[in-house]
Amino acid sequence: MTLSTATMRRLDGPAARHPLGVYARYRADPLGLFYESALHYGSVRLRLAHQHVHLLVEPEHIEQVLVTRAGRYAKGISYRSLNHLLGPGLLTSGGELWKRQRALINPAFARRHVETEIPLMVECGQRMRTRLDARAADGAVFDLVPELMGFAADVVCRAVLGADLDGVLPQIEDDVRQGVSWVMRHMAAPIQLPPRLPTPGNRRLRAVRQRLHRVVDEVIGRHRQISGADSLLARLLTARDDTGHAMDDEQLRHEVLTFLLAGHETTGAALAWTIYELGRNPAVLDRLRAEIDALPEAPDHPDAVRAALPRLEYTGRVIDEAMRLHPPAWAFSRTAVEPDHFDRFDLRPGAIVVISPFVNHRLPGFWDAPLTFDPDRFTKERIRARPPFRYFPFGWGAHLCVGRQLALIEIRVGLAMVLSRYDIELVNGMRVREHPEISNTPDPVLVRLTRRERAIPVTRTRQEAAR
C-alpha cells in the first residue's frame, strides 16, 4: 500500500527551528539527545540535517521492527559506513549472505569452543597484570581504559587468528582505532563523500585497510597450509553449510576483521565501565570482592579460572548491571525497505529507524530508580519476570550477537584477575563521560592502583593453604 503525504501519520518530535534540525545536538551529545527525547515523547521523530530519524523505544514498536516484521527492514545507515572498513561480514551484511554466514559461524561459537579460550584469556590477563604491576609500583594516576582495551585486543586477536602476533598487535590496535575514527566521521557527516575520493581521510582509510588485509591474508594463508590449529579462524576454514559451501578467503577476511573490531571494542568497554561503577559503589565492590576471595584458589591459572566461573554469580550480575547503564553497543539502525504501519505512525520505504539499548536500559517506565547501580536487578527471578525489550545489550531476535558468550566469559575473567590483585582508587569518579562511537567507552577512567594480598577463605585450613 502506497501512502500519500496527506494520509501519512507521523511520530511527534521536537520542533526543528534550526535549518539542520537537531543535528548539532546529535553531534555534540547523541546519548543525551536520544534519552531526553524518549523521556518526553516515547518513540520520537528527529530531524538530523536533511533526513529524519525515528527513535523507537516502545516495546511493541521495537518488536515489530526486529521480530514480527523484520523482513521489511534492512540494516541501516551506520552499517553502510562500517562496510567501507570491514567489508560485507556478519555485522554489516544482510539477506541471503547474512543467513549463510550466520549458519556457518554459529557452530564456531558453541560453548564448548568458547571455554577452550579460557587459558588464552588467562595468559592475556597475566600480560595485562605485568603492565599493571608497574603502574601499582610507581603509584601514579593513569587512565585504565587503554590497558583494558589492550587486554581485550590481545584476547580477540589471538583467539581469532591463533598466531604469534607480538610484532603486529600494536599496529592492529592502532589501525582499528584509525578505522573507527573514519567510520564515525563518515557516519555523522550530513553529506557522506564516497571513500574513493582522494581526501586525506580517505587515503588514511585505504592505508589502514591495506595493512589489516595484509596481516589477515598472511594468517589465512598459513592456516591453509597447516592442520590441527585451534582458533576461530581454523574453525571457520573447515565450516560447511548443508550444501557443502565454505567461505573463500575474501569472505574469511571480512569475518575476521568484523571479529577483531567487535570483539575488541565492546568487550574492553564493558570491562572498563564495570570497574568504573565498582569504584563509585564501594558496597557492591566489597560484596563482589568477597565472592572472588572466597574462591578455593586465586584466579591466576586456567584450571582455577574454569572452576571459578560458575561460582562468580554475583560478579555476573555486576557485569549485567554495568551493561545496563553503559551498553557498549549503544544504538543500531534499520532502514525500511517496504511500507510499515504502527499504532500511531507509518513509515515509508527509506525511513531510518534507530533502536538504542542505552535509552531503553534507563527509561523510568521500565526500571525502578533507573540511574541507580543495583546488580540485584539481575537475580534469576527478576530476569524471568522482566518483559522483553527492556534489556538487550547484545541485540535481539535473529541478529543477537553471535559472540555474546565469549564476551561475557572474557569480561568475567578479566574482572576477577584485576580485582583479586589490586585495590583500585577511582580518581575522577564523578567526571567520567560516555564516549559513544561505534562502542560506548568511558573517557577516561583515572585510577591509582595498590597491590593487595588475597585473603585466604575461612573455609580452608592452614595445611590446605600451604599446599
C-alpha angles and dihedrals in degrees: 000000000000116000122215121216089250095056098041113115111211133199117247119251143159117299111264102223094155117075089239094045111217093336094117091052090048092053092048100042118359094169093052092046094050095043097047092044091051092048090055103036110014105218103019144188116229128186113221109183107298098352139061125231122204110211106199118199106151111099096231091053094049093046090053092054099041103032124007097039100016090133089069092063137064129196108284143234097294091060092053090060091046090051090065089061103034106024123224100323129143093287098051106027129088142183121029094345091057092047092051094046093046090053091050096045102041096077091053089065097049112138092250089060094043092055091053087066093063094092089052091050090051091048090052090045090054090053090050091050091052088058092044092049088063090049091050092048095057094041094216125147114252141164109266095196098081091050092053092044088051090053091050092047091049091053098045096044093051094040093050101037100028091207141121098269102164092114097048105028095093090051091049090052092048093047092050090051092049091047092050091050091053092048092052093049091047093045094050098042113113087220114032112214114210115255091237091073109100098239118147091251093049091049089053090050091053090050091050092050092047092053094046092046091050093053094045095044091051091052092047089051092051092048091053090056097052135053132212097038113152108214138108089257091053090053091049091051091059096039116119131179126220091279094050093254117155131188118263121223094266093054090045088055091053091051095045092051089048092053093046091055101037096040093048105045102037097044095045091048093050091050092048094049091048093054090045092054092046089055090054094045109050095175090057090046092052091051093047093047090051088056091051094045090050091064113113089235133024112259092251103114133047096248092048091048093047090051092045099053097080089050094054094082097137089045088059091052091051091052091048091051092048089053089049094058095034111024108185090213092057099172142357133192141223132189121215112239093179133030114274133190128209134182095278107005144038133220127211125210108282094033113143118230124192124192117190124196087190090062098042092045090060106038113125091218090062103036137037111237089354097191093052117099105235119157091187087078084080103058111131092252094052092045091054091049095049116104118232127274095032094097123025113140091158097044127253143262123005091348096057106144110274092210099050096113092050091049095048093050092046092051091049092049093047093046094049092048093050099043095044088057108036145040106221122209111198106217102185099031097152098039105058111119133200112257105197112193120130084320127025107244131175113251104229130345105196113196145163117218131212124187111241134200112236114240114238110239111255090231092066123084123228089250091055091047091051090055 
